[in-house]
Coordinates of C-alpha atoms and ligand atoms in Angstrom, one line a residue:
X1 CA 62.3 -75.1 24.7
X2 CA 59.9 -72.5 23.3
X3 CA 57.9 -73.5 20.2
X4 CA 55.4 -71.6 18.1
X5 CA 53.3 -71.7 14.9
X6 CA 52.0 -75.3 15.2
X7 CA 51.5 -77.2 12.0
X8 CA 50.0 -80.7 12.9
X9 CA 49.5 -83.3 10.2
X10 CA 48.7 -87.0 10.2
X11 CA 50.8 -89.4 8.1
X12 CA 49.7 -93.0 8.4
X13 CA 48.8 -93.6 12.0
X14 CA 51.0 -90.9 13.5
X15 CA 50.3 -87.2 14.2
X16 CA 53.4 -85.1 13.4
X17 CA 53.6 -81.6 14.8
X18 CA 55.9 -79.2 12.9
X19 CA 56.8 -76.0 14.8
X20 CA 59.0 -73.0 14.8
X21 CA 61.5 -72.4 17.6
X22 CA 61.8 -69.3 19.7
X23 CA 65.4 -69.2 20.9
X24 CA 66.0 -68.8 24.7
X25 CA 68.5 -65.8 24.1
X26 CA 66.9 -63.0 22.1
X27 CA 68.7 -60.8 19.6
X28 CA 67.4 -57.2 19.5
X29 CA 64.3 -58.1 21.7
X30 CA 62.5 -59.5 18.6
X31 CA 61.7 -62.9 17.1
X32 CA 64.9 -64.9 17.3
X33 CA 64.0 -67.9 15.2
X34 CA 66.7 -69.9 13.3
X35 CA 65.4 -73.4 12.8
X36 CA 62.3 -75.7 12.7
X37 CA 61.4 -78.8 14.8
X38 CA 59.1 -81.8 14.5
X39 CA 57.4 -83.8 17.2
X40 CA 55.2 -86.8 16.9
X41 CA 52.6 -88.7 18.9
X42 CA 50.3 -91.7 18.6
X43 CA 48.0 -90.8 21.6
X44 CA 48.1 -87.0 22.0
X45 CA 49.8 -87.5 25.4
X46 CA 53.2 -89.0 24.8
X47 CA 55.3 -86.9 22.4
X48 CA 58.7 -87.6 20.8
X49 CA 60.9 -84.7 19.9
X50 CA 62.7 -85.6 16.6
X51 CA 64.9 -82.5 16.8
X52 CA 65.8 -79.9 14.3
X53 CA 64.7 -80.7 10.8
X54 CA 65.9 -77.6 8.9
X55 CA 67.9 -74.5 9.8
X56 CA 68.7 -71.2 8.2
X57 CA 72.2 -72.5 7.9
X58 CA 70.9 -75.1 5.4
X59 CA 69.2 -72.4 3.2
X60 CA 71.6 -70.6 0.8
X61 CA 69.2 -67.7 0.1
X62 CA 67.9 -66.9 3.6
X63 CA 69.5 -65.3 6.6
X64 CA 66.7 -64.7 9.2
X65 CA 63.1 -65.3 10.3
X66 CA 62.6 -69.1 10.3
X67 CA 58.8 -68.5 10.6
X68 CA 55.6 -70.5 10.4
X69 CA 55.9 -73.7 8.2
X70 CA 53.6 -76.6 7.0
X71 CA 54.4 -80.0 5.6
X72 CA 52.4 -82.1 3.1
X73 CA 53.0 -85.5 1.5
X74 CA 52.7 -86.3 -2.2
X75 CA 53.8 -89.6 -3.8
X76 CA 55.8 -90.7 -0.8
X77 CA 57.8 -87.5 -0.6
X78 CA 57.4 -84.9 2.2
X79 CA 57.4 -81.2 1.2
X80 CA 58.2 -78.7 4.0
X81 CA 57.0 -75.2 3.1
X82 CA 58.6 -72.5 5.2
X83 CA 58.9 -68.7 5.1
X84 CA 62.2 -66.9 5.7
X85 CA 63.9 -63.6 5.1
X86 CA 65.9 -63.3 1.9
X87 CA 69.5 -62.2 2.1
X88 CA 68.7 -59.4 -0.4
X89 CA 65.6 -58.3 1.6
X90 CA 61.9 -59.1 2.0
X91 CA 60.2 -62.4 2.9
X92 CA 59.7 -65.4 0.7
X93 CA 58.3 -69.0 0.8
X94 CA 60.7 -71.8 0.2
X95 CA 60.4 -75.6 0.1
X96 CA 62.5 -78.4 1.4
X97 CA 62.0 -82.1 0.6
X98 CA 62.5 -85.4 2.5
X99 CA 61.8 -89.1 2.2
X100 CA 60.5 -89.2 5.8
X101 CA 58.2 -86.9 7.8
X102 CA 61.1 -86.4 10.3
X103 CA 63.7 -85.5 7.6
X104 CA 66.4 -85.0 6.8
X105 CA 64.9 -82.2 4.7
X106 CA 66.9 -80.7 1.8
X107 CA 66.1 -77.3 0.5
X108 CA 65.6 -76.7 -3.3
X109 CA 68.1 -73.9 -3.2
X110 CA 65.9 -71.1 -4.2
X111 CA 62.7 -69.4 -3.0
X112 CA 59.4 -70.8 -4.4
X113 CA 57.4 -67.6 -4.2
X114 CA 58.4 -64.0 -3.5
X115 CA 57.2 -60.6 -4.7
X116 CA 60.0 -58.4 -3.4
X117 CA 57.9 -57.2 -0.5
X118 CA 57.3 -58.3 3.1
X119 CA 54.0 -60.0 2.5
X120 CA 55.1 -63.5 1.5
X121 CA 55.1 -65.6 4.6
X122 CA 53.1 -68.1 6.6
X123 CA 52.5 -70.8 3.9
X124 CA 49.5 -73.2 4.2
X125 CA 49.2 -76.1 1.7
X126 CA 46.3 -78.3 0.9
X127 CA 46.0 -81.0 -1.9
X128 CA 42.3 -81.2 -3.0
X129 CA 40.5 -84.4 -4.0
X130 CA 41.2 -83.7 -7.7
X131 CA 44.9 -83.5 -7.1
X132 CA 45.3 -79.7 -7.4
X133 CA 47.5 -78.4 -4.6
X134 CA 47.0 -74.9 -3.2
X135 CA 49.6 -72.8 -1.4
X136 CA 48.0 -69.8 0.4
X137 CA 50.2 -67.4 2.3
X138 CA 50.5 -63.7 3.2
X139 CA 50.4 -60.9 5.8
X140 CA 48.4 -58.7 5.6
X141 CA 47.3 -59.6 2.1
X142 CA 46.2 -63.2 1.6
X143 CA 47.6 -64.7 -1.6
X144 CA 47.7 -68.0 -3.3
X145 CA 49.4 -70.0 -6.1
X146 CA 48.3 -73.2 -7.7
X147 CA 51.2 -75.6 -7.1
X148 CA 52.3 -77.9 -10.0
X149 CA 52.4 -81.6 -9.5
X150 CA 56.1 -81.5 -8.7
X151 CA 55.1 -79.4 -5.6
X152 CA 58.2 -77.1 -6.1
X153 CA 56.9 -74.8 -8.8
X154 CA 53.6 -73.2 -9.5
X155 CA 51.3 -72.4 -12.4
X156 CA 52.9 -69.3 -13.8
X157 CA 50.0 -68.5 -16.1
X158 CA 47.7 -68.1 -13.1
X159 CA 50.5 -66.5 -11.2
X160 CA 50.3 -65.1 -7.7
X161 CA 46.7 -64.3 -6.9
X162 CA 45.7 -61.6 -4.4
X163 CA 42.5 -62.7 -2.6
X164 CA 40.0 -59.8 -2.4
X165 CA 40.1 -58.6 1.2
X166 CA 36.5 -57.7 2.0
X167 CA 34.7 -57.3 5.3
X168 CA 32.2 -59.9 4.2
X169 CA 35.1 -62.4 3.6
X170 CA 37.3 -61.8 6.6
X171 CA 35.3 -59.7 9.2
X172 CA 35.4 -56.1 10.1
X173 CA 38.8 -54.9 11.4
X174 CA 40.0 -51.4 12.3
X175 CA 39.8 -48.5 9.9
X176 CA 37.6 -50.1 7.3
X177 CA 40.0 -53.1 6.8
X178 CA 39.3 -56.7 7.6
X179 CA 40.4 -58.7 10.6
X180 CA 42.7 -61.0 8.5
X181 CA 46.3 -60.6 9.6
X182 CA 48.5 -63.7 9.1
X183 CA 48.9 -67.4 9.8
X184 CA 46.3 -68.8 7.4
X185 CA 45.4 -72.5 7.8
X186 CA 43.7 -73.9 4.7
X187 CA 41.7 -77.2 4.9
X188 CA 38.5 -78.9 3.7
X189 CA 35.9 -80.8 5.6
X190 CA 32.6 -82.3 4.3
X191 CA 33.0 -80.4 1.0
X192 CA 33.5 -77.0 2.8
X193 CA 36.8 -75.2 2.5
X194 CA 38.1 -73.5 5.7
X195 CA 40.5 -70.6 6.0
X196 CA 41.4 -70.2 9.7
X197 CA 43.7 -67.2 10.4
X198 CA 45.2 -64.9 13.0
X199 CA 44.2 -61.2 12.9
X200 CA 42.9 -58.1 14.7
X201 CA 39.4 -57.2 15.8
X202 CA 38.5 -53.6 16.2
X203 CA 39.8 -52.2 19.5
X204 CA 42.2 -55.1 20.3
X205 CA 46.0 -54.9 20.3
X206 CA 46.7 -58.6 20.2
X207 CA 45.7 -61.3 17.7
X208 CA 42.5 -63.3 17.8
X209 CA 41.8 -66.4 15.7
X210 CA 39.0 -66.1 13.1
X211 CA 37.7 -68.3 10.3
X212 CA 36.1 -68.1 6.9
X213 CA 34.5 -70.7 4.7
X214 CA 33.9 -71.2 1.0
X215 CA 32.4 -73.8 -1.3
X216 CA 35.3 -73.3 -3.7
X217 CA 39.1 -73.6 -2.9
X218 CA 39.7 -70.1 -4.3
X219 CA 36.8 -68.3 -2.7
X220 CA 34.9 -66.1 -2.4
X221 CA 35.3 -66.5 1.3
X222 CA 32.5 -65.9 3.9
X223 CA 33.5 -64.7 7.3
X224 CA 32.4 -67.3 10.0
X225 CA 33.4 -65.6 13.3
X226 CA 35.7 -66.1 16.3
X227 CA 37.6 -69.4 16.8
X228 CA 39.7 -68.1 19.8
X229 CA 39.6 -64.8 21.6
X230 CA 42.7 -62.6 22.0
X231 CA 45.1 -63.8 24.7
X232 CA 45.4 -60.1 25.8
X233 CA 48.5 -60.8 27.9
X234 CA 51.9 -62.3 27.4
X235 CA 51.8 -62.7 23.6
X236 CA 50.9 -60.5 20.7
X237 CA 50.6 -63.3 18.2
X238 CA 48.6 -66.5 18.0
X239 CA 48.7 -69.1 15.1
X240 CA 46.0 -71.6 14.3
X241 CA 45.7 -75.2 12.9
X242 CA 43.1 -77.9 13.0
X243 CA 43.6 -81.6 12.6
X244 CA 41.4 -84.7 12.7
X245 CA 43.1 -87.7 14.5
X246 CA 41.7 -91.0 15.8
X247 CA 38.1 -89.7 15.4
X248 CA 38.7 -86.4 17.3
X249 CA 39.1 -82.8 16.1
X250 CA 42.0 -80.8 17.7
X251 CA 42.7 -77.1 17.6
X252 CA 46.3 -76.1 17.8
X253 CA 47.5 -72.6 18.7
X254 CA 50.3 -70.9 20.8
X255 CA 50.5 -68.9 24.0
X256 CA 53.1 -67.3 26.2
X257 CA 52.2 -69.5 29.1
X258 CA 55.4 -71.4 29.8
X259 CA 57.7 -69.9 32.6
X260 CA 59.4 -66.8 31.2
X261 CA 56.9 -66.9 28.3
X262 CA 56.1 -63.9 26.2
X263 CA 55.9 -62.4 22.7
X264 CA 59.2 -64.0 21.7
X265 CA 59.0 -67.0 24.1
X266 CA 55.9 -68.8 23.0
X267 CA 54.6 -72.4 23.5
X268 CA 52.4 -74.6 21.3
X269 CA 49.2 -75.8 22.9
X270 CA 46.2 -77.7 21.7
X271 CA 42.7 -78.6 22.8
X272 CA 39.9 -80.9 21.5
X273 CA 36.8 -79.3 20.0
X274 CA 33.8 -80.3 18.0
X275 CA 32.4 -78.7 14.8
X276 CA 28.8 -77.7 15.0
X277 CA 26.4 -79.8 12.9
X278 CA 26.3 -77.2 10.1
X279 CA 30.2 -77.1 9.9
X280 CA 30.5 -73.8 11.8
X281 CA 33.0 -73.4 14.6
X282 CA 32.1 -72.0 18.0
X283 CA 34.7 -70.0 20.0
X284 CA 37.2 -72.4 21.6
X285 CA 38.5 -71.7 25.1
X286 CA 42.3 -71.8 25.6
X287 CA 43.2 -74.6 28.0
Ligands
LIG301 O1 56.5 -66.8 14.5 C1 56.8 -65.8 13.7 C2 55.6 -65.2 13.1 O2 54.7 -64.8 14.1 C3 54.7 -66.2 12.3 O3 55.2 -66.4 11.0 C4 53.4 -65.5 12.4 O4 52.3 -66.4 12.1 C5 53.4 -65.2 13.9 O5 53.1 -66.3 14.7

């Protein structure tokens, strides 16, 4: 099967990998994505496929684009944040809940965040040490909300915040814009917040992976550089995640490298890497 948009997370002693699913048979030569899967491992070598955990058929408000998700645990419940296309148009972020990391996940029945535009997808969630949960998302505008403790609503007083898209924060893209495109991955390490993302460098037609850091969970962000160069062939997108497991750091991404692979037939991959002593990340080679 073809998988994309990796979202690895460690619960207890197991690494769970949530992914999207590129269908074998394409509709309209575009992303044909109707459900999400989860896999698990205890050694990074042997993987168990736990099967489909949620499908568009389970979501009353969505009809297409089962795109890049992430899962987080709070108080023994597992919250699966996913983007999908609303029946009445535009993209939105929804959330489904389970008692186990492998489901069954039940949708809340309505979108959590949407602005009636096409920006609200690719959610990334992180619960900080003080208990505040952040949900970042967005293409090509990075946005965030402060999740309430129930994890299925957000602080309406703060609302949906547009992150300032400056070259200093996200690197210099084409035409005076930044390189930020989509697929943010938000995390914290040694007191430093990281925003790793997919986007476009000047002069390239496919996505690279870049990163920015901040000493605050809401920025301002400072552009750090390249995490992974453009694939340049086979697939237009890439999608990042990092995870610490059993004392090692792993970088997850996707390629078009499986047989018959391509833009709409992608496959999740990962490789081990090390942070530099100052917390910066040097470019990681695709394996
Ligand atoms: O997989 C569908 C979309 O392509 C994702 O939501 C983006 O991050 C890009 O990988």
